[in-house]
GROMACS .gro file of C-alpha atoms in nm:
model
  368
    1UNK     CA    1   0.683  -0.365   0.927
    2UNK     CA    2   0.495  -0.080   0.760
    3UNK     CA    3   0.160  -0.183   0.902
    4UNK     CA    4   0.284  -0.187   1.262
    5UNK     CA    5   0.506   0.122   1.249
    6UNK     CA    6   0.252   0.353   1.089
    7UNK     CA    7  -0.037   0.298   1.336
    8UNK     CA    8   0.213   0.313   1.623
    9UNK     CA    9   0.346   0.642   1.490
   10UNK     CA   10  -0.013   0.772   1.494
   11UNK     CA   11  -0.048   0.674   1.859
   12UNK     CA   12   0.287   0.835   1.946
   13UNK     CA   13   0.173   1.153   1.770
   14UNK     CA   14  -0.146   1.150   1.979
   15UNK     CA   15   0.069   1.106   2.290
   16UNK     CA   16   0.264   1.417   2.187
   17UNK     CA   17  -0.061   1.613   2.148
   18UNK     CA   18  -0.080   1.637   1.767
   19UNK     CA   19  -0.433   1.705   1.641
   20UNK     CA   20  -0.619   1.520   1.365
   21UNK     CA   21  -0.529   1.786   1.109
   22UNK     CA   22  -0.156   1.720   1.164
   23UNK     CA   23  -0.199   1.342   1.143
   24UNK     CA   24  -0.278   1.378   0.773
   25UNK     CA   25   0.041   1.575   0.718
   26UNK     CA   26   0.243   1.314   0.908
   27UNK     CA   27   0.091   1.047   0.684
   28UNK     CA   28   0.190   1.250   0.378
   29UNK     CA   29   0.554   1.248   0.497
   30UNK     CA   30   0.556   0.873   0.433
   31UNK     CA   31   0.491   0.931   0.063
   32UNK     CA   32   0.659   1.263  -0.021
   33UNK     CA   33   1.019   1.150  -0.084
   34UNK     CA   34   0.913   0.827  -0.263
   35UNK     CA   35   0.690   1.038  -0.487
   36UNK     CA   36   1.002   1.215  -0.613
   37UNK     CA   37   1.229   0.909  -0.626
   38UNK     CA   38   0.995   0.634  -0.750
   39UNK     CA   39   1.066   0.668  -1.124
   40UNK     CA   40   1.447   0.685  -1.086
   41UNK     CA   41   1.428   0.386  -0.850
   42UNK     CA   42   1.240   0.183  -1.110
   43UNK     CA   43   1.502   0.258  -1.374
   44UNK     CA   44   1.782   0.166  -1.131
   45UNK     CA   45   1.608  -0.163  -1.048
   46UNK     CA   46   1.589  -0.249  -1.419
   47UNK     CA   47   1.966  -0.191  -1.441
   48UNK     CA   48   2.110  -0.338  -1.120
   49UNK     CA   49   1.856  -0.608  -1.038
   50UNK     CA   50   1.593  -0.663  -0.773
   51UNK     CA   51   1.814  -0.800  -0.493
   52UNK     CA   52   2.028  -0.485  -0.466
   53UNK     CA   53   1.717  -0.267  -0.444
   54UNK     CA   54   1.552  -0.500  -0.190
   55UNK     CA   55   1.860  -0.484   0.035
   56UNK     CA   56   1.869  -0.103   0.015
   57UNK     CA   57   1.503  -0.091   0.110
   58UNK     CA   58   1.561  -0.317   0.411
   59UNK     CA   59   1.849  -0.096   0.532
   60UNK     CA   60   1.622   0.209   0.521
   61UNK     CA   61   1.342   0.029   0.707
   62UNK     CA   62   1.590  -0.061   0.981
   63UNK     CA   63   1.705   0.302   0.994
   64UNK     CA   64   1.342   0.408   1.029
   65UNK     CA   65   1.276   0.171   1.320
   66UNK     CA   66   1.591   0.286   1.500
   67UNK     CA   67   1.500   0.653   1.446
   68UNK     CA   68   1.148   0.607   1.582
   69UNK     CA   69   1.279   0.408   1.879
   70UNK     CA   70   1.544   0.664   1.975
   71UNK     CA   71   1.413   1.000   1.849
   72UNK     CA   72   1.039   0.938   1.831
   73UNK     CA   73   0.966   1.148   2.141
   74UNK     CA   74   0.972   1.461   1.923
   75UNK     CA   75   0.774   1.567   1.619
   76UNK     CA   76   1.099   1.594   1.422
   77UNK     CA   77   1.190   1.236   1.510
   78UNK     CA   78   0.848   1.111   1.401
   79UNK     CA   79   0.878   1.294   1.070
   80UNK     CA   80   1.231   1.162   1.007
   81UNK     CA   81   1.132   0.806   1.093
   82UNK     CA   82   0.824   0.826   0.872
   83UNK     CA   83   1.024   0.960   0.576
   84UNK     CA   84   1.283   0.682   0.614
   85UNK     CA   85   1.005   0.424   0.633
   86UNK     CA   86   0.854   0.559   0.311
   87UNK     CA   87   1.190   0.531   0.134
   88UNK     CA   88   1.250   0.179   0.268
   89UNK     CA   89   0.903   0.072   0.165
   90UNK     CA   90   0.967   0.216  -0.184
   91UNK     CA   91   1.289   0.018  -0.237
   92UNK     CA   92   1.134  -0.301  -0.107
   93UNK     CA   93   0.813  -0.297  -0.308
   94UNK     CA   94   0.976  -0.192  -0.636
   95UNK     CA   95   1.220  -0.482  -0.601
   96UNK     CA   96   0.944  -0.728  -0.512
   97UNK     CA   97   0.697  -0.620  -0.780
   98UNK     CA   98   0.961  -0.611  -1.053
   99UNK     CA   99   1.076  -0.960  -0.950
  100UNK     CA  100   0.720  -1.092  -0.990
  101UNK     CA  101   0.656  -0.900  -1.314
  102UNK     CA  102   0.970  -1.045  -1.475
  103UNK     CA  103   0.856  -1.401  -1.401
  104UNK     CA  104   0.481  -1.401  -1.458
  105UNK     CA  105   0.316  -1.293  -1.782
  106UNK     CA  106  -0.026  -1.329  -1.940
  107UNK     CA  107  -0.270  -1.550  -1.750
  108UNK     CA  108  -0.008  -1.623  -1.482
  109UNK     CA  109   0.023  -1.257  -1.381
  110UNK     CA  110  -0.310  -1.232  -1.196
  111UNK     CA  111  -0.237  -1.546  -0.994
  112UNK     CA  112   0.124  -1.440  -0.921
  113UNK     CA  113   0.034  -1.090  -0.809
  114UNK     CA  114  -0.257  -1.232  -0.612
  115UNK     CA  115  -0.011  -1.448  -0.417
  116UNK     CA  116   0.230  -1.158  -0.375
  117UNK     CA  117  -0.038  -0.924  -0.240
  118UNK     CA  118  -0.171  -1.211  -0.024
  119UNK     CA  119   0.170  -1.210   0.148
  120UNK     CA  120   0.145  -0.832   0.187
  121UNK     CA  121  -0.199  -0.873   0.346
  122UNK     CA  122  -0.051  -1.127   0.587
  123UNK     CA  123   0.186  -0.854   0.702
  124UNK     CA  124  -0.105  -0.611   0.728
  125UNK     CA  125  -0.272  -0.855   0.967
  126UNK     CA  126   0.029  -0.962   1.174
  127UNK     CA  127   0.170  -0.611   1.213
  128UNK     CA  128  -0.129  -0.451   1.390
  129UNK     CA  129  -0.150  -0.756   1.618
  130UNK     CA  130   0.149  -0.611   1.807
  131UNK     CA  131  -0.089  -0.339   1.925
  132UNK     CA  132  -0.282  -0.615   2.101
  133UNK     CA  133   0.028  -0.746   2.281
  134UNK     CA  134   0.153  -0.403   2.388
  135UNK     CA  135  -0.157  -0.235   2.523
  136UNK     CA  136  -0.474  -0.433   2.469
  137UNK     CA  137  -0.655  -0.269   2.760
  138UNK     CA  138  -0.554   0.092   2.697
  139UNK     CA  139  -0.656   0.358   2.447
  140UNK     CA  140  -0.284   0.423   2.376
  141UNK     CA  141  -0.047   0.121   2.353
  142UNK     CA  142   0.313   0.102   2.477
  143UNK     CA  143   0.460   0.271   2.169
  144UNK     CA  144   0.819   0.247   2.296
  145UNK     CA  145   0.800  -0.133   2.325
  146UNK     CA  146   0.651  -0.162   1.977
  147UNK     CA  147   0.926   0.053   1.822
  148UNK     CA  148   1.191  -0.159   1.997
  149UNK     CA  149   1.032  -0.482   1.867
  150UNK     CA  150   1.024  -0.332   1.518
  151UNK     CA  151   1.402  -0.287   1.529
  152UNK     CA  152   1.443  -0.663   1.580
  153UNK     CA  153   1.199  -0.742   1.299
  154UNK     CA  154   1.385  -0.502   1.067
  155UNK     CA  155   1.705  -0.703   1.118
  156UNK     CA  156   1.517  -1.012   1.001
  157UNK     CA  157   1.396  -0.822   0.694
  158UNK     CA  158   1.757  -0.733   0.616
  159UNK     CA  159   1.860  -1.099   0.623
  160UNK     CA  160   1.565  -1.213   0.414
  161UNK     CA  161   1.640  -0.956   0.143
  162UNK     CA  162   1.984  -1.112   0.094
  163UNK     CA  163   1.817  -1.443   0.007
  164UNK     CA  164   1.630  -1.304  -0.292
  165UNK     CA  165   1.752  -1.476  -0.608
  166UNK     CA  166   1.932  -1.260  -0.860
  167UNK     CA  167   1.774  -1.214  -1.200
  168UNK     CA  168   1.914  -1.153  -1.544
  169UNK     CA  169   1.842  -0.803  -1.670
  170UNK     CA  170   1.583  -0.817  -1.947
  171UNK     CA  171   1.649  -0.596  -2.248
  172UNK     CA  172   1.420  -0.478  -2.527
  173UNK     CA  173   1.412  -0.697  -2.842
  174UNK     CA  174   1.680  -0.619  -3.105
  175UNK     CA  175   1.596  -0.305  -3.299
  176UNK     CA  176   1.355  -0.176  -3.034
  177UNK     CA  177   1.455   0.133  -2.840
  178UNK     CA  178   1.429   0.141  -2.463
  179UNK     CA  179   1.078   0.235  -2.355
  180UNK     CA  180   1.046   0.576  -2.193
  181UNK     CA  181   0.802   0.704  -1.934
  182UNK     CA  182   0.598   0.897  -2.192
  183UNK     CA  183   0.544   0.582  -2.397
  184UNK     CA  184   0.421   0.397  -2.091
  185UNK     CA  185   0.182   0.677  -1.996
  186UNK     CA  186   0.030   0.672  -2.346
  187UNK     CA  187  -0.079   0.309  -2.319
  188UNK     CA  188  -0.460   0.295  -2.357
  189UNK     CA  189  -0.638   0.296  -2.022
  190UNK     CA  190  -0.318   0.332  -1.820
  191UNK     CA  191  -0.418   0.666  -1.666
  192UNK     CA  192  -0.744   0.517  -1.537
  193UNK     CA  193  -0.565   0.212  -1.396
  194UNK     CA  194  -0.311   0.434  -1.222
  195UNK     CA  195  -0.580   0.661  -1.074
  196UNK     CA  196  -0.776   0.362  -0.945
  197UNK     CA  197  -0.464   0.215  -0.786
  198UNK     CA  198  -0.378   0.555  -0.637
  199UNK     CA  199  -0.713   0.604  -0.463
  200UNK     CA  200  -0.740   0.241  -0.348
  201UNK     CA  201  -0.397   0.252  -0.183
  202UNK     CA  202  -0.470   0.592  -0.031
  203UNK     CA  203  -0.788   0.443   0.115
  204UNK     CA  204  -0.583   0.164   0.276
  205UNK     CA  205  -0.343   0.428   0.406
  206UNK     CA  206  -0.622   0.638   0.552
  207UNK     CA  207  -0.767   0.341   0.740
  208UNK     CA  208  -0.425   0.285   0.899
  209UNK     CA  209  -0.408   0.644   1.021
  210UNK     CA  210  -0.769   0.730   1.097
  211UNK     CA  211  -0.911   0.405   1.238
  212UNK     CA  212  -0.677   0.448   1.540
  213UNK     CA  213  -0.786   0.813   1.555
  214UNK     CA  214  -1.151   0.701   1.536
  215UNK     CA  215  -1.086   0.462   1.824
  216UNK     CA  216  -0.926   0.736   2.032
  217UNK     CA  217  -1.228   0.963   1.967
  218UNK     CA  218  -1.475   0.692   2.072
  219UNK     CA  219  -1.272   0.549   2.360
  220UNK     CA  220  -1.206   0.213   2.192
  221UNK     CA  221  -0.904   0.033   2.342
  222UNK     CA  222  -0.588   0.014   2.134
  223UNK     CA  223  -0.593  -0.367   2.145
  224UNK     CA  224  -0.943  -0.365   1.996
  225UNK     CA  225  -0.828  -0.129   1.722
  226UNK     CA  226  -0.537  -0.363   1.652
  227UNK     CA  227  -0.784  -0.650   1.612
  228UNK     CA  228  -1.002  -0.439   1.380
  229UNK     CA  229  -0.704  -0.352   1.160
  230UNK     CA  230  -0.598  -0.717   1.158
  231UNK     CA  231  -0.951  -0.816   1.048
  232UNK     CA  232  -0.927  -0.569   0.762
  233UNK     CA  233  -0.595  -0.722   0.659
  234UNK     CA  234  -0.729  -1.079   0.683
  235UNK     CA  235  -1.024  -0.983   0.465
  236UNK     CA  236  -0.784  -0.848   0.202
  237UNK     CA  237  -0.602  -1.181   0.214
  238UNK     CA  238  -0.928  -1.367   0.159
  239UNK     CA  239  -1.011  -1.164  -0.152
  240UNK     CA  240  -0.672  -1.252  -0.305
  241UNK     CA  241  -0.698  -1.630  -0.266
  242UNK     CA  242  -0.775  -1.778  -0.606
  243UNK     CA  243  -0.772  -1.436  -0.773
  244UNK     CA  244  -0.641  -1.584  -1.098
  245UNK     CA  245  -0.942  -1.818  -1.124
  246UNK     CA  246  -1.182  -1.532  -1.051
  247UNK     CA  247  -1.025  -1.317  -1.321
  248UNK     CA  248  -1.043  -1.603  -1.572
  249UNK     CA  249  -1.415  -1.638  -1.501
  250UNK     CA  250  -1.530  -1.278  -1.459
  251UNK     CA  251  -1.258  -1.059  -1.609
  252UNK     CA  252  -1.028  -0.798  -1.452
  253UNK     CA  253  -1.246  -0.498  -1.523
  254UNK     CA  254  -1.567  -0.638  -1.375
  255UNK     CA  255  -1.387  -0.753  -1.060
  256UNK     CA  256  -1.209  -0.420  -1.016
  257UNK     CA  257  -1.529  -0.214  -1.049
  258UNK     CA  258  -1.741  -0.440  -0.826
  259UNK     CA  259  -1.490  -0.471  -0.542
  260UNK     CA  260  -1.400  -0.101  -0.540
  261UNK     CA  261  -1.765   0.001  -0.507
  262UNK     CA  262  -1.814  -0.265  -0.238
  263UNK     CA  263  -1.527  -0.116  -0.037
  264UNK     CA  264  -1.671   0.234  -0.081
  265UNK     CA  265  -2.008   0.130   0.061
  266UNK     CA  266  -1.856  -0.041   0.364
  267UNK     CA  267  -1.622   0.249   0.441
  268UNK     CA  268  -1.915   0.494   0.430
  269UNK     CA  269  -2.098   0.281   0.687
  270UNK     CA  270  -1.785   0.262   0.906
  271UNK     CA  271  -1.798   0.640   0.940
  272UNK     CA  272  -2.127   0.611   1.131
  273UNK     CA  273  -2.133   0.572   1.513
  274UNK     CA  274  -2.153   0.193   1.511
  275UNK     CA  275  -2.092  -0.068   1.778
  276UNK     CA  276  -1.756  -0.246   1.770
  277UNK     CA  277  -1.897  -0.568   1.614
  278UNK     CA  278  -2.066  -0.371   1.333
  279UNK     CA  279  -1.749  -0.166   1.281
  280UNK     CA  280  -1.555  -0.493   1.251
  281UNK     CA  281  -1.796  -0.613   0.979
  282UNK     CA  282  -1.762  -0.285   0.789
  283UNK     CA  283  -1.381  -0.296   0.804
  284UNK     CA  284  -1.382  -0.661   0.694
  285UNK     CA  285  -1.590  -0.576   0.386
  286UNK     CA  286  -1.370  -0.270   0.322
  287UNK     CA  287  -1.057  -0.484   0.336
  288UNK     CA  288  -1.214  -0.747   0.113
  289UNK     CA  289  -1.297  -0.488  -0.152
  290UNK     CA  290  -0.971  -0.296  -0.135
  291UNK     CA  291  -0.771  -0.620  -0.150
  292UNK     CA  292  -0.849  -0.673  -0.519
  293UNK     CA  293  -0.747  -0.333  -0.659
  294UNK     CA  294  -0.372  -0.362  -0.606
  295UNK     CA  295  -0.299  -0.705  -0.765
  296UNK     CA  296  -0.527  -0.634  -1.063
  297UNK     CA  297  -0.358  -0.304  -1.148
  298UNK     CA  298  -0.015  -0.468  -1.099
  299UNK     CA  299  -0.091  -0.755  -1.337
  300UNK     CA  300  -0.247  -0.513  -1.587
  301UNK     CA  301   0.074  -0.308  -1.594
  302UNK     CA  302   0.293  -0.618  -1.600
  303UNK     CA  303   0.121  -0.745  -1.913
  304UNK     CA  304   0.135  -0.399  -2.072
  305UNK     CA  305   0.504  -0.321  -2.015
  306UNK     CA  306   0.768  -0.457  -2.255
  307UNK     CA  307   1.083  -0.642  -2.146
  308UNK     CA  308   1.339  -0.423  -1.973
  309UNK     CA  309   1.080  -0.166  -1.862
  310UNK     CA  310   0.879  -0.351  -1.598
  311UNK     CA  311   1.064  -0.189  -1.308
  312UNK     CA  312   0.985   0.147  -1.464
  313UNK     CA  313   0.620   0.046  -1.510
  314UNK     CA  314   0.588  -0.059  -1.147
  315UNK     CA  315   0.758   0.262  -1.034
  316UNK     CA  316   0.517   0.466  -1.248
  317UNK     CA  317   0.232   0.299  -1.061
  318UNK     CA  318   0.405   0.383  -0.733
  319UNK     CA  319   0.434   0.749  -0.839
  320UNK     CA  320   0.056   0.760  -0.875
  321UNK     CA  321   0.011   0.579  -0.545
  322UNK     CA  322   0.247   0.811  -0.361
  323UNK     CA  323   0.077   1.118  -0.512
  324UNK     CA  324  -0.246   0.991  -0.365
  325UNK     CA  325  -0.075   0.923  -0.032
  326UNK     CA  326   0.063   1.278  -0.024
  327UNK     CA  327  -0.243   1.477  -0.128
  328UNK     CA  328  -0.541   1.271  -0.014
  329UNK     CA  329  -0.429   1.237   0.352
  330UNK     CA  330  -0.350   1.609   0.356
  331UNK     CA  331  -0.705   1.677   0.235
  332UNK     CA  332  -0.828   1.422   0.489
  333UNK     CA  333  -0.649   1.611   0.767
  334UNK     CA  334  -0.834   1.927   0.670
  335UNK     CA  335  -1.163   1.737   0.679
  336UNK     CA  336  -1.076   1.578   1.014
  337UNK     CA  337  -1.021   1.919   1.173
  338UNK     CA  338  -1.394   1.987   1.141
  339UNK     CA  339  -1.562   1.651   1.082
  340UNK     CA  340  -1.338   1.414   1.281
  341UNK     CA  341  -1.206   1.075   1.176
  342UNK     CA  342  -1.552   0.960   1.066
  343UNK     CA  343  -1.571   1.246   0.817
  344UNK     CA  344  -1.239   1.138   0.668
  345UNK     CA  345  -1.372   0.785   0.606
  346UNK     CA  346  -1.686   0.929   0.441
  347UNK     CA  347  -1.484   1.151   0.204
  348UNK     CA  348  -1.253   0.859   0.117
  349UNK     CA  349  -1.559   0.648   0.038
  350UNK     CA  350  -1.675   0.911  -0.211
  351UNK     CA  351  -1.335   0.900  -0.382
  352UNK     CA  352  -1.361   0.522  -0.417
  353UNK     CA  353  -1.701   0.559  -0.583
  354UNK     CA  354  -1.554   0.799  -0.839
  355UNK     CA  355  -1.262   0.575  -0.940
  356UNK     CA  356  -1.483   0.267  -0.932
  357UNK     CA  357  -1.710   0.422  -1.193
  358UNK     CA  358  -1.409   0.539  -1.398
  359UNK     CA  359  -1.267   0.184  -1.401
  360UNK     CA  360  -1.571   0.074  -1.605
  361UNK     CA  361  -1.396   0.218  -1.913
  362UNK     CA  362  -1.067   0.031  -1.872
  363UNK     CA  363  -0.972  -0.185  -2.173
  364UNK     CA  364  -1.079  -0.546  -2.129
  365UNK     CA  365  -0.731  -0.662  -2.235
  366UNK     CA  366  -0.404  -0.477  -2.159
  367UNK     CA  367  -0.242  -0.329  -2.470
  368UNK     CA  368   0.098  -0.502  -2.425
   0.00000   0.00000   0.00000
């Protein structure tokens, strides 16, 4: 849902005449409210269970799709729909990640989060494919039809969330006080892991917003852009297959550093005026590299957090991610005003290089 609504919102904004500088601010609207509410949402999930939070997230996603379908002809409607989507995404992912974290520990965590993020990548590939069906031969797709289809898909999401199995709330061991946010932040290496996750997710976000803008600048049809985004998502899926075995052989830190720098190199090349086939290769390599960062930081936090605090740990990671999604796209919008969408990809590549080098000093084993 997220990966079809966000590119479509970009196209609708272009239809309304918004410039590249405002696209970054629209992207930031997706993350602003979740940035404030992520930590409280994690604590609530630890108390009430994952299914309640998943259902609340699905309701908000449905509200977002309806808002974009009915009010998306104005800037205010686009902003409201984007904010609701950010809140719905927050509730959904906190519920999902906490559910996985409470069931997979130690060596199982990498494999479990690899499978979970594989499913997310499947959505990243299927979602943009709607662009192909609703405007393959045009620079701007039929945004109204896509928003209407998203309303139907959101109803399905609502039903699926009700099928999530309830879990028993995990409490700290007897004699151990409930873990607070400050204690989590003080875990060795956690700040570096959070910063890496933040920039990697922001890079994914920026490709969603600025690859369509790049296509519009270069006259690439919307259907082709949908295929390119789907390729990026499929490549992320490929990098997550058998992730547990790769971690067992090479280690989390080495994989995280290598794949982040690989993504940075490919994204820098994508900023150049390439042919569509070469751009597809660059986005495939970018997706492959970025696909590893999220599950590795999730499993690292899952192994670090004690019982009864895993929802809070996942929400702390989301706070960092949302901070990146608020500030980095806003910076990207400023860059785009003068350097275009290609300049945004180049600056994002530089950020990936920085966090990739920082990740070299992460602890080999989580401190949990």
